[in-house]
Tab-separated table of N, CA and C in Angstrom:
chain	number	residue	atom	x	y	z
A	1311	MET	N	61.588	6.812	89.907
A	1311	MET	CA	62.180	7.910	89.188
A	1311	MET	C	61.199	9.076	89.075
A	1312	TRP	N	59.941	8.754	88.701
A	1312	TRP	CA	58.936	9.802	88.560
A	1312	TRP	C	58.731	10.538	89.882
A	1313	LYS	N	58.667	9.799	90.970
A	1313	LYS	CA	58.479	10.399	92.297
A	1313	LYS	C	59.637	11.340	92.621
A	1314	TYR	N	60.850	10.932	92.304
A	1314	TYR	CA	62.021	11.782	92.555
A	1314	TYR	C	61.910	13.091	91.772
A	1315	LEU	N	61.582	12.995	90.485
A	1315	LEU	CA	61.462	14.200	89.655
A	1315	LEU	C	60.334	15.101	90.145
A	1316	GLU	N	59.232	14.485	90.498
A	1316	GLU	CA	58.096	15.254	91.013
A	1316	GLU	C	58.491	16.000	92.288
A	1317	ASP	N	59.091	15.303	93.228
A	1317	ASP	CA	59.520	15.932	94.482
A	1317	ASP	C	60.566	17.011	94.236
A	1318	TYR	N	61.481	16.751	93.323
A	1318	TYR	CA	62.551	17.714	93.042
A	1318	TYR	C	61.979	19.010	92.473
A	1319	TYR	N	61.131	18.888	91.458
A	1319	TYR	CA	60.621	20.092	90.797
A	1319	TYR	C	59.489	20.763	91.566
A	1320	GLU	N	58.839	20.054	92.459
A	1320	GLU	CA	57.859	20.694	93.336
A	1320	GLU	C	58.550	21.328	94.534
A	1321	GLY	N	59.838	21.095	94.653
A	1321	GLY	CA	60.595	21.726	95.725
A	1321	GLY	C	60.601	20.947	97.018
A	1322	LYS	N	60.226	19.684	96.983
A	1322	LYS	CA	60.164	18.910	98.225
A	1322	LYS	C	61.525	18.366	98.642
A	1323	THR	N	62.462	18.221	97.705
A	1323	THR	CA	63.771	17.676	98.069
A	1323	THR	C	64.898	18.686	97.907
A	1324	ASN	N	64.738	19.646	97.058
A	1324	ASN	CA	65.775	20.640	96.798
A	1324	ASN	C	65.407	21.937	97.509
A	1325	ALA	N	66.230	22.374	98.456
A	1325	ALA	CA	65.909	23.542	99.282
A	1325	ALA	C	65.751	24.811	98.453
A	1326	ALA	N	66.627	25.018	97.491
A	1326	ALA	CA	66.545	26.233	96.674
A	1326	ALA	C	65.263	26.252	95.849
A	1327	THR	N	64.923	25.109	95.276
A	1327	THR	CA	63.692	25.012	94.497
A	1327	THR	C	62.480	25.217	95.395
A	1328	ARG	N	62.534	24.655	96.597
A	1328	ARG	CA	61.423	24.786	97.544
A	1328	ARG	C	61.187	26.250	97.905
A	1329	VAL	N	62.258	26.970	98.222
A	1329	VAL	CA	62.125	28.388	98.577
A	1329	VAL	C	61.544	29.167	97.400
A	1330	ASN	N	62.037	28.885	96.209
A	1330	ASN	CA	61.527	29.558	95.019
A	1330	ASN	C	60.043	29.259	94.817
A	1331	GLN	N	59.650	27.998	94.975
A	1331	GLN	CA	58.242	27.616	94.847
A	1331	GLN	C	57.382	28.313	95.898
A	1332	GLU	N	57.881	28.391	97.125
A	1332	GLU	CA	57.136	29.081	98.188
A	1332	GLU	C	56.887	30.532	97.809
A	1333	ILE	N	57.920	31.199	97.319
A	1333	ILE	CA	57.794	32.609	96.934
A	1333	ILE	C	56.780	32.767	95.805
A	1334	ILE	N	56.890	31.923	94.798
A	1334	ILE	CA	55.967	31.992	93.658
A	1334	ILE	C	54.528	31.775	94.119
A	1335	LEU	N	54.307	30.728	94.917
A	1335	LEU	CA	52.950	30.423	95.370
A	1335	LEU	C	52.397	31.507	96.282
A	1336	PHE	N	53.223	32.016	97.185
A	1336	PHE	CA	52.758	33.065	98.086
A	1336	PHE	C	52.407	34.324	97.290
A	1337	ASN	N	53.229	34.660	96.301
A	1337	ASN	CA	52.921	35.819	95.451
A	1337	ASN	C	51.626	35.615	94.682
A	1338	ARG	N	51.413	34.412	94.176
A	1338	ARG	CA	50.160	34.123	93.469
A	1338	ARG	C	48.972	34.270	94.415
A	1339	LEU	N	49.139	33.776	95.625
A	1339	LEU	CA	48.067	33.868	96.614
A	1339	LEU	C	47.734	35.329	96.915
A	1340	GLN	N	48.757	36.153	97.014
A	1340	GLN	CA	48.547	37.570	97.320
A	1340	GLN	C	47.986	38.366	96.150
A	1341	THR	N	48.342	38.009	94.940
A	1341	THR	CA	47.977	38.842	93.793
A	1341	THR	C	46.766	38.344	93.013
A	1342	THR	N	46.309	37.136	93.274
A	1342	THR	CA	45.156	36.613	92.551
A	1342	THR	C	43.906	37.377	92.967
A	1343	LYS	N	43.214	37.910	91.993
A	1343	LYS	CA	41.987	38.670	92.240
A	1343	LYS	C	40.890	38.134	91.336
A	1344	CYS	N	39.692	38.122	91.857
A	1344	CYS	CA	38.531	37.710	91.078
A	1344	CYS	C	37.872	38.972	90.532
A	1345	LYS	N	37.797	39.071	89.234
A	1345	LYS	CA	37.189	40.244	88.612
A	1345	LYS	C	35.677	40.052	88.517
A	1346	ALA	N	34.970	41.153	88.434
A	1346	ALA	CA	33.515	41.098	88.280
A	1346	ALA	C	33.170	40.254	87.057
A	1347	GLY	N	32.219	39.359	87.224
A	1347	GLY	CA	31.783	38.503	86.130
A	1347	GLY	C	32.526	37.184	86.030
A	1348	GLU	N	33.628	37.032	86.756
A	1348	GLU	CA	34.361	35.765	86.738
A	1348	GLU	C	33.702	34.765	87.681
A	1349	ASP	N	34.051	33.509	87.514
A	1349	ASP	CA	33.502	32.431	88.334
A	1349	ASP	C	34.115	32.485	89.735
A	1350	VAL	N	33.324	32.908	90.705
A	1350	VAL	CA	33.813	33.067	92.076
A	1350	VAL	C	34.178	31.714	92.681
A	1351	GLY	N	33.384	30.690	92.406
A	1351	GLY	CA	33.677	29.360	92.931
A	1351	GLY	C	35.022	28.844	92.457
A	1352	GLN	N	35.301	29.030	91.184
A	1352	GLN	CA	36.591	28.605	90.634
A	1352	GLN	C	37.724	29.423	91.251
A	1353	HIS	N	37.494	30.710	91.436
A	1353	HIS	CA	38.503	31.577	92.051
A	1353	HIS	C	38.826	31.096	93.471
A	1354	VAL	N	37.797	30.814	94.247
A	1354	VAL	CA	38.002	30.357	95.629
A	1354	VAL	C	38.751	29.027	95.631
A	1355	ASP	N	38.378	28.119	94.727
A	1355	ASP	CA	39.084	26.834	94.632
A	1355	ASP	C	40.561	27.042	94.290
A	1356	THR	N	40.854	27.990	93.411
A	1356	THR	CA	42.242	28.303	93.056
A	1356	THR	C	43.010	28.793	94.276
A	1357	MET	N	42.389	29.667	95.059
A	1357	MET	CA	43.037	30.178	96.271
A	1357	MET	C	43.336	29.030	97.243
A	1358	PHE	N	42.376	28.129	97.426
A	1358	PHE	CA	42.583	26.989	98.320
A	1358	PHE	C	43.656	26.048	97.769
A	1359	THR	N	43.755	25.923	96.448
A	1359	THR	CA	44.803	25.093	95.844
A	1359	THR	C	46.181	25.669	96.143
A	1360	PHE	N	46.331	26.993	95.997
A	1360	PHE	CA	47.614	27.627	96.330
A	1360	PHE	C	47.963	27.387	97.794
A	1361	LYS	N	46.974	27.510	98.668
A	1361	LYS	CA	47.200	27.291	100.105
A	1361	LYS	C	47.650	25.849	100.357
A	1362	ALA	N	47.001	24.891	99.702
A	1362	ALA	CA	47.361	23.476	99.870
A	1362	ALA	C	48.765	23.199	99.336
A	1363	GLN	N	49.123	23.825	98.229
A	1363	GLN	CA	50.463	23.639	97.674
A	1363	GLN	C	51.522	24.203	98.614
A	1364	LEU	N	51.232	25.332	99.241
A	1364	LEU	CA	52.163	25.882	100.234
A	1364	LEU	C	52.273	24.946	101.431
A	1365	ALA	N	51.155	24.394	101.870
A	1365	ALA	CA	51.174	23.465	103.003
A	1365	ALA	C	52.016	22.230	102.673
A	1366	ALA	N	51.956	21.768	101.428
A	1366	ALA	CA	52.753	20.609	101.010
A	1366	ALA	C	54.249	20.905	101.074
A	1367	LEU	N	54.603	22.191	101.020
A	1367	LEU	CA	56.005	22.599	101.122
A	1367	LEU	C	56.366	23.000	102.552
A	1368	ASN	N	55.494	22.666	103.494
A	1368	ASN	CA	55.666	23.053	104.908
A	1368	ASN	C	55.736	24.566	105.075
A	1369	ALA	N	54.954	25.281	104.278
A	1369	ALA	CA	54.896	26.741	104.348
A	1369	ALA	C	53.440	27.180	104.434
A	1370	ASP	N	52.689	26.497	105.279
A	1370	ASP	CA	51.258	26.763	105.387
A	1370	ASP	C	50.994	28.206	105.795
A	1371	VAL	N	49.949	28.777	105.244
A	1371	VAL	CA	49.520	30.133	105.580
A	1371	VAL	C	48.494	30.018	106.706
A	1372	ARG	N	48.729	30.761	107.788
A	1372	ARG	CA	47.802	30.708	108.923
A	1372	ARG	C	46.386	31.066	108.485
A	1373	GLY	N	45.414	30.475	109.161
A	1373	GLY	CA	44.005	30.629	108.801
A	1373	GLY	C	43.538	32.058	108.660
A	1374	GLN	N	43.798	32.895	109.658
A	1374	GLN	CA	43.306	34.273	109.618
A	1374	GLN	C	43.972	35.083	108.510
A	1375	ILE	N	45.229	34.823	108.236
A	1375	ILE	CA	45.911	35.520	107.140
A	1375	ILE	C	45.300	35.090	105.807
A	1376	PHE	N	45.077	33.787	105.656
A	1376	PHE	CA	44.471	33.290	104.423
A	1376	PHE	C	43.064	33.854	104.243
A	1377	ILE	N	42.305	33.916	105.320
A	1377	ILE	CA	40.949	34.467	105.242
A	1377	ILE	C	40.995	35.904	104.729
A	1378	GLN	N	41.910	36.701	105.257
A	1378	GLN	CA	42.035	38.090	104.801
A	1378	GLN	C	42.396	38.147	103.319
A	1379	MET	N	43.337	37.312	102.895
A	1379	MET	CA	43.719	37.280	101.478
A	1379	MET	C	42.527	36.881	100.609
A	1380	LEU	N	41.790	35.886	101.068
A	1380	LEU	CA	40.643	35.382	100.324
A	1380	LEU	C	39.576	36.461	100.170
A	1381	VAL	N	39.223	37.107	101.258
A	1381	VAL	CA	38.176	38.129	101.221
A	1381	VAL	C	38.618	39.336	100.394
A	1382	GLN	N	39.879	39.732	100.536
A	1382	GLN	CA	40.373	40.884	99.778
A	1382	GLN	C	40.494	40.586	98.283
A	1383	SER	N	40.501	39.318	97.915
A	1383	SER	CA	40.629	38.956	96.503
A	1383	SER	C	39.292	38.977	95.764
A	1384	LEU	N	38.210	39.174	96.495
A	1384	LEU	CA	36.876	39.142	95.891
A	1384	LEU	C	36.566	40.446	95.166
A	1385	PRO	N	35.687	40.372	94.159
A	1385	PRO	CA	35.313	41.605	93.459
A	1385	PRO	C	34.506	42.528	94.374
A	1386	THR	N	34.521	43.793	94.040
A	1386	THR	CA	33.751	44.761	94.815
A	1386	THR	C	32.302	44.723	94.352
A	1387	ASN	N	31.426	44.371	95.276
A	1387	ASN	CA	29.987	44.468	95.046
A	1387	ASN	C	29.302	44.456	96.412
A	1388	GLU	N	28.026	44.706	96.422
A	1388	GLU	CA	27.298	44.861	97.682
A	1388	GLU	C	27.410	43.633	98.581
A	1389	ARG	N	27.255	42.452	98.006
A	1389	ARG	CA	27.295	41.227	98.824
A	1389	ARG	C	28.659	41.013	99.454
A	1390	PHE	N	29.698	41.119	98.647
A	1390	PHE	CA	31.032	40.865	99.181
A	1390	PHE	C	31.501	42.000	100.084
A	1391	ASP	N	31.010	43.206	99.845
A	1391	ASP	CA	31.324	44.302	100.770
A	1391	ASP	C	30.696	44.025	102.138
A	1392	ARG	N	29.514	43.423	102.134
A	1392	ARG	CA	28.865	43.023	103.390
A	1392	ARG	C	29.711	41.969	104.108
A	1393	LEU	N	30.238	41.033	103.343
A	1393	LEU	CA	31.104	39.997	103.910
A	1393	LEU	C	32.354	40.620	104.526
A	1394	LYS	N	32.938	41.580	103.831
A	1394	LYS	CA	34.117	42.268	104.364
A	1394	LYS	C	33.770	42.986	105.662
A	1395	GLY	N	32.573	43.562	105.729
A	1395	GLY	CA	32.120	44.203	106.961
A	1395	GLY	C	31.965	43.208	108.095
A	1396	MET	N	31.461	42.018	107.777
A	1396	MET	CA	31.335	40.968	108.796
A	1396	MET	C	32.711	40.589	109.330
A	1397	MET	N	33.687	40.544	108.424
A	1397	MET	CA	35.054	40.209	108.835
A	1397	MET	C	35.601	41.266	109.783
A	1398	GLU	N	35.403	42.519	109.430
A	1398	GLU	CA	35.933	43.616	110.236
A	1398	GLU	C	35.276	43.685	111.605
A	1399	SER	N	34.017	43.255	111.687
A	1399	SER	CA	33.321	43.296	112.976
A	1399	SER	C	33.636	42.075	113.839
A	1400	GLY	N	34.429	41.150	113.313
A	1400	GLY	CA	34.842	39.979	114.084
A	1400	GLY	C	33.770	38.918	114.212
A	1401	SER	N	32.965	38.754	113.186
A	1401	SER	CA	31.888	37.768	113.211
A	1401	SER	C	32.429	36.370	113.502
A	1402	LYS	N	31.745	35.659	114.373
A	1402	LYS	CA	32.160	34.295	114.727
A	1402	LYS	C	31.949	33.318	113.575
A	1403	LYS	N	31.143	33.717	112.608
A	1403	LYS	CA	30.925	32.872	111.437
A	1403	LYS	C	32.164	32.813	110.554
A	1404	MET	N	33.108	33.689	110.798
A	1404	MET	CA	34.269	33.845	109.921
A	1404	MET	C	35.563	33.382	110.575
A	1405	LYS	N	35.534	32.323	111.336
A	1405	LYS	CA	36.721	31.894	112.086
A	1405	LYS	C	37.585	30.868	111.370
A	1406	SER	N	37.068	30.238	110.328
A	1406	SER	CA	37.894	29.261	109.611
A	1406	SER	C	37.783	29.514	108.106
A	1407	PRO	N	38.839	29.192	107.358
A	1407	PRO	CA	38.786	29.387	105.903
A	1407	PRO	C	37.621	28.643	105.244
A	1408	GLU	N	37.301	27.461	105.738
A	1408	GLU	CA	36.214	26.684	105.150
A	1408	GLU	C	34.868	27.370	105.363
A	1409	LYS	N	34.664	27.962	106.545
A	1409	LYS	CA	33.410	28.676	106.805
A	1409	LYS	C	33.305	29.918	105.930
A	1410	VAL	N	34.429	30.601	105.737
A	1410	VAL	CA	34.434	31.777	104.868
A	1410	VAL	C	34.135	31.350	103.431
A	1411	LYS	N	34.718	30.240	103.007
A	1411	LYS	CA	34.448	29.723	101.664
A	1411	LYS	C	32.961	29.447	101.495
A	1412	ASP	N	32.358	28.773	102.467
A	1412	ASP	CA	30.924	28.485	102.404
A	1412	ASP	C	30.109	29.770	102.307
A	1413	GLN	N	30.482	30.768	103.091
A	1413	GLN	CA	29.763	32.045	103.089
A	1413	GLN	C	29.915	32.752	101.741
A	1414	ILE	N	31.113	32.724	101.174
A	1414	ILE	CA	31.347	33.343	99.864
A	1414	ILE	C	30.479	32.670	98.809
A	1415	LEU	N	30.479	31.345	98.792
A	1415	LEU	CA	29.704	30.612	97.789
A	1415	LEU	C	28.212	30.827	97.984
A	1416	ARG	N	27.774	30.925	99.227
A	1416	ARG	CA	26.367	31.201	99.515
A	1416	ARG	C	25.991	32.587	98.983
A	1417	MET	N	26.834	33.574	99.263
A	1417	MET	CA	26.550	34.936	98.791
A	1417	MET	C	26.571	35.013	97.269
A	1418	GLU	N	27.462	34.271	96.650
A	1418	GLU	CA	27.533	34.262	95.192
A	1418	GLU	C	26.291	33.613	94.596
A	1419	SER	N	25.724	32.628	95.274
A	1419	SER	CA	24.546	31.932	94.744
A	1419	SER	C	23.307	32.821	94.737
A	1420	TYR	N	23.322	33.908	95.490
A	1420	TYR	CA	22.183	34.827	95.512
A	1420	TYR	C	22.074	35.614	94.220
A	1421	ASN	N	23.085	35.545	93.397
A	1421	ASN	CA	23.107	36.313	92.158
A	1421	ASN	C	22.155	35.739	91.136
């Protein structure tokens, strides 16, 4: 019974609920921003959680799109602006979301 309710309300069995959940999660992914002074690690984990929840609904966000959302959600400062520049120049270090996450956390640790 619990599994049925969980699947139903997470949108795994009901198509209308699933579409609604996808929209909500995608909007959260697009609008979540990390403000200056907030915990960047927690913010990045939240972004990855939204991505995983979308994947569970068979609505996975492609890697490069997620990377752009992730980088654009970071606060404006010298380190993260450098990261954005690396992205724009097509750095090979920035080809997977996990590598970008590692780079973000590394840059944040310099603080």
